[in-house]
GROMACS .gro file of C-alpha atoms in nm:
model
  160
    1GLY     CA    1  -0.714  18.577  19.209
    2HIS     CA    2  -0.515  18.876  19.098
    3ALA     CA    3  -0.563  18.926  18.726
    4GLY     CA    4  -0.229  18.977  18.560
    5ALA     CA    5  -0.171  19.073  18.201
    6PRO     CA    6  -0.158  18.891  17.977
    7ASN     CA    7  -0.370  18.617  18.129
    8ASP     CA    8  -0.556  18.492  17.824
    9ARG     CA    9  -0.311  18.234  17.696
   10GLU     CA   10  -0.388  17.864  17.706
   11MET     CA   11  -0.219  17.689  17.997
   12ALA     CA   12   0.031  17.419  17.908
   13ALA     CA   13   0.231  17.143  18.075
   14GLY     CA   14   0.515  17.306  18.267
   15ASP     CA   15   0.303  17.602  18.375
   16LEU     CA   16   0.198  17.670  18.731
   17VAL     CA   17  -0.139  17.807  18.835
   18LEU     CA   18  -0.156  18.035  19.139
   19CYS     CA   19  -0.505  18.091  19.274
   20ASP     CA   20  -0.559  18.360  19.540
   21MET     CA   21  -0.918  18.319  19.647
   22GLY     CA   22  -1.165  18.331  19.931
   23GLY     CA   23  -1.525  18.347  20.025
   24GLU     CA   24  -1.757  18.496  20.281
   25TYR     CA   25  -1.969  18.329  20.547
   26TYR     CA   26  -2.211  18.536  20.751
   27CYS     CA   27  -2.016  18.849  20.653
   28TYR     CA   28  -1.677  18.710  20.762
   29ALA     CA   29  -1.407  18.683  20.497
   30SER     CA   30  -1.165  18.404  20.416
   31ASP     CA   31  -0.852  18.395  20.202
   32ILE     CA   32  -0.635  18.117  20.066
   33THR     CA   33  -0.363  18.095  19.804
   34VAL     CA   34  -0.278  17.768  19.634
   35THR     CA   35  -0.030  17.681  19.359
   36TYR     CA   36  -0.042  17.370  19.149
   37PRO     CA   37   0.115  17.242  18.827
   38VAL     CA   38  -0.107  17.234  18.519
   39ALA     CA   39   0.018  16.885  18.422
   40GLY     CA   40  -0.036  16.749  18.773
   41ARG     CA   41   0.333  16.718  18.870
   42PHE     CA   42   0.593  16.974  18.966
   43ASP     CA   43   0.923  16.962  18.780
   44PRO     CA   44   1.227  16.947  19.014
   45ASP     CA   45   1.284  17.326  19.016
   46GLN     CA   46   0.916  17.401  19.074
   47ARG     CA   47   0.904  17.150  19.359
   48ALA     CA   48   1.216  17.300  19.520
   49VAL     CA   49   1.074  17.653  19.514
   50TYR     CA   50   0.731  17.531  19.630
   51GLU     CA   51   0.895  17.353  19.924
   52ALA     CA   52   1.099  17.666  20.007
   53VAL     CA   53   0.779  17.871  20.030
   54LEU     CA   54   0.614  17.597  20.235
   55ALA     CA   55   0.913  17.594  20.474
   56ALA     CA   56   0.881  17.972  20.518
   57LYS     CA   57   0.509  17.939  20.594
   58ASP     CA   58   0.571  17.656  20.840
   59ALA     CA   59   0.850  17.851  21.018
   60VAL     CA   60   0.626  18.155  21.063
   61GLU     CA   61   0.329  17.950  21.184
   62ALA     CA   62   0.552  17.771  21.437
   63ARG     CA   63   0.658  18.105  21.590
   64MET     CA   64   0.335  18.304  21.572
   65ARG     CA   65   0.180  18.384  21.907
   66PRO     CA   66   0.046  18.687  22.093
   67GLY     CA   67   0.317  18.947  22.153
   68VAL     CA   68   0.529  18.860  21.848
   69GLU     CA   69   0.601  19.146  21.606
   70TRP     CA   70   0.452  19.092  21.260
   71VAL     CA   71   0.759  19.255  21.100
   72ALA     CA   72   0.973  18.986  21.266
   73MET     CA   73   0.751  18.718  21.109
   74HIS     CA   74   0.795  18.875  20.765
   75GLU     CA   75   1.172  18.888  20.816
   76LEU     CA   76   1.172  18.522  20.929
   77ALA     CA   77   0.992  18.422  20.608
   78GLU     CA   78   1.248  18.617  20.404
   79ARG     CA   79   1.540  18.447  20.581
   80VAL     CA   80   1.396  18.097  20.536
   81LEU     CA   81   1.340  18.161  20.165
   82VAL     CA   82   1.695  18.292  20.123
   83GLU     CA   83   1.840  17.994  20.314
   84ARG     CA   84   1.648  17.751  20.092
   85LEU     CA   85   1.736  17.930  19.767
   86LEU     CA   86   2.103  17.939  19.871
   87GLY     CA   87   2.092  17.567  19.944
   88LEU     CA   88   1.949  17.504  19.598
   89GLY     CA   89   2.225  17.707  19.434
   90TYR     CA   90   1.984  17.974  19.303
   91LEU     CA   91   2.162  18.248  19.502
   92SER     CA   92   2.519  18.307  19.610
   93GLY     CA   93   2.655  18.483  19.917
   94THR     CA   94   2.546  18.450  20.277
   95VAL     CA   95   2.199  18.485  20.424
   96ASP     CA   96   2.303  18.800  20.610
   97GLU     CA   97   2.461  18.957  20.299
   98LEU     CA   98   2.157  18.884  20.084
   99VAL     CA   99   1.909  19.011  20.342
  100ALA     CA  100   2.118  19.328  20.395
  101ALA     CA  101   2.116  19.383  20.017
  102GLU     CA  102   1.733  19.352  20.022
  103ILE     CA  103   1.741  19.057  19.780
  104PRO     CA  104   1.433  18.886  19.934
  105ALA     CA  105   1.214  19.175  19.813
  106LEU     CA  106   1.303  19.083  19.454
  107PHE     CA  107   1.121  18.750  19.477
  108MET     CA  108   0.875  18.832  19.759
  109PRO     CA  109   0.777  19.193  19.682
  110HIS     CA  110   0.458  19.175  19.889
  111GLY     CA  111   0.404  19.161  20.262
  112LEU     CA  112   0.377  18.828  20.444
  113GLY     CA  113   0.004  18.848  20.507
  114HIS     CA  114  -0.276  19.058  20.651
  115LEU     CA  115  -0.555  19.076  20.905
  116MET     CA  116  -0.884  18.911  20.812
  117GLY     CA  117  -1.233  18.960  20.949
  118ILE     CA  118  -1.524  19.153  20.806
  119ASP     CA  119  -1.303  19.227  20.505
  120THR     CA  120  -1.043  19.005  20.337
  121HIS     CA  121  -0.784  19.277  20.397
  122ASP     CA  122  -0.919  19.393  20.732
  123VAL     CA  123  -0.837  19.725  20.895
  124GLY     CA  124  -0.623  19.783  21.202
  125GLY     CA  125  -0.285  19.674  21.071
  126TYR     CA  126  -0.127  20.009  21.154
  127PRO     CA  127  -0.212  20.145  21.499
  128ALA     CA  128  -0.224  20.523  21.544
  129GLY     CA  129   0.124  20.670  21.529
  130ALA     CA  130   0.285  20.371  21.358
  131VAL     CA  131   0.557  20.472  21.113
  132ARG     CA  132   0.549  20.267  20.795
  133ALA     CA  133   0.865  20.086  20.696
  134THR     CA  134   1.036  20.202  20.377
  135ARG     CA  135   1.259  19.901  20.310
  136PRO     CA  136   1.158  19.702  20.000
  137GLY     CA  137   0.940  19.409  20.105
  138LEU     CA  138   0.851  19.567  20.439
  139ARG     CA  139   0.695  19.872  20.277
  140SER     CA  140   0.429  19.642  20.130
  141LEU     CA  141   0.323  19.507  20.470
  142ARG     CA  142  -0.047  19.548  20.543
  143MET     CA  143   0.025  19.516  20.915
  144GLN     CA  144   0.302  19.649  21.136
  145ARG     CA  145   0.213  19.565  21.493
  146ASP     CA  146   0.245  19.298  21.758
  147LEU     CA  147   0.011  19.001  21.725
  148LEU     CA  148  -0.272  18.993  21.977
  149GLU     CA  149  -0.482  18.706  22.105
  150GLY     CA  150  -0.784  18.656  21.878
  151MET     CA  151  -0.633  18.814  21.567
  152VAL     CA  152  -0.696  18.629  21.243
  153VAL     CA  153  -0.413  18.674  20.995
  154THR     CA  154  -0.303  18.515  20.671
  155VAL     CA  155   0.047  18.374  20.626
  156GLU     CA  156   0.123  18.402  20.254
  157PRO     CA  157   0.493  18.403  20.172
  158GLY     CA  158   0.576  18.378  19.804
  159CYS     CA  159   0.859  18.337  19.559
  160TYR     CA  160   0.797  18.489  19.216
   0.00000   0.00000   0.00000
């Protein structure tokens, strides 16, 4: 996973563990992120946020297909997370107001996912001439292009 500091304290009940990991098989990379509670059970708030992230992942996977813009998939994940967090009472306002104010980038500061292949973060996410987005959240995208048949991408929304 991504080593954060400090990361040397003993884990305790109430903590969550996020593991971002992968492996290689015949020079092809894999990537998976999992989150689980140290004590074996989510508390109600942890479960609600976990389910919000899962809903964002499911929404993106349901709409992914060749020809779809990856930026649109990132924005869909942001909207689903905002809708869920609003419904839980963690945010106030409307989805449109919060998205316009770039609030999703505060809890999902990274891009939605990336290409995978020979490398875990494979090349080709920005075709020649592509102008990188500058909006918070979007500026961290590792890919800004339409999806093509045969692409292998990760779908990794988050809420931190």
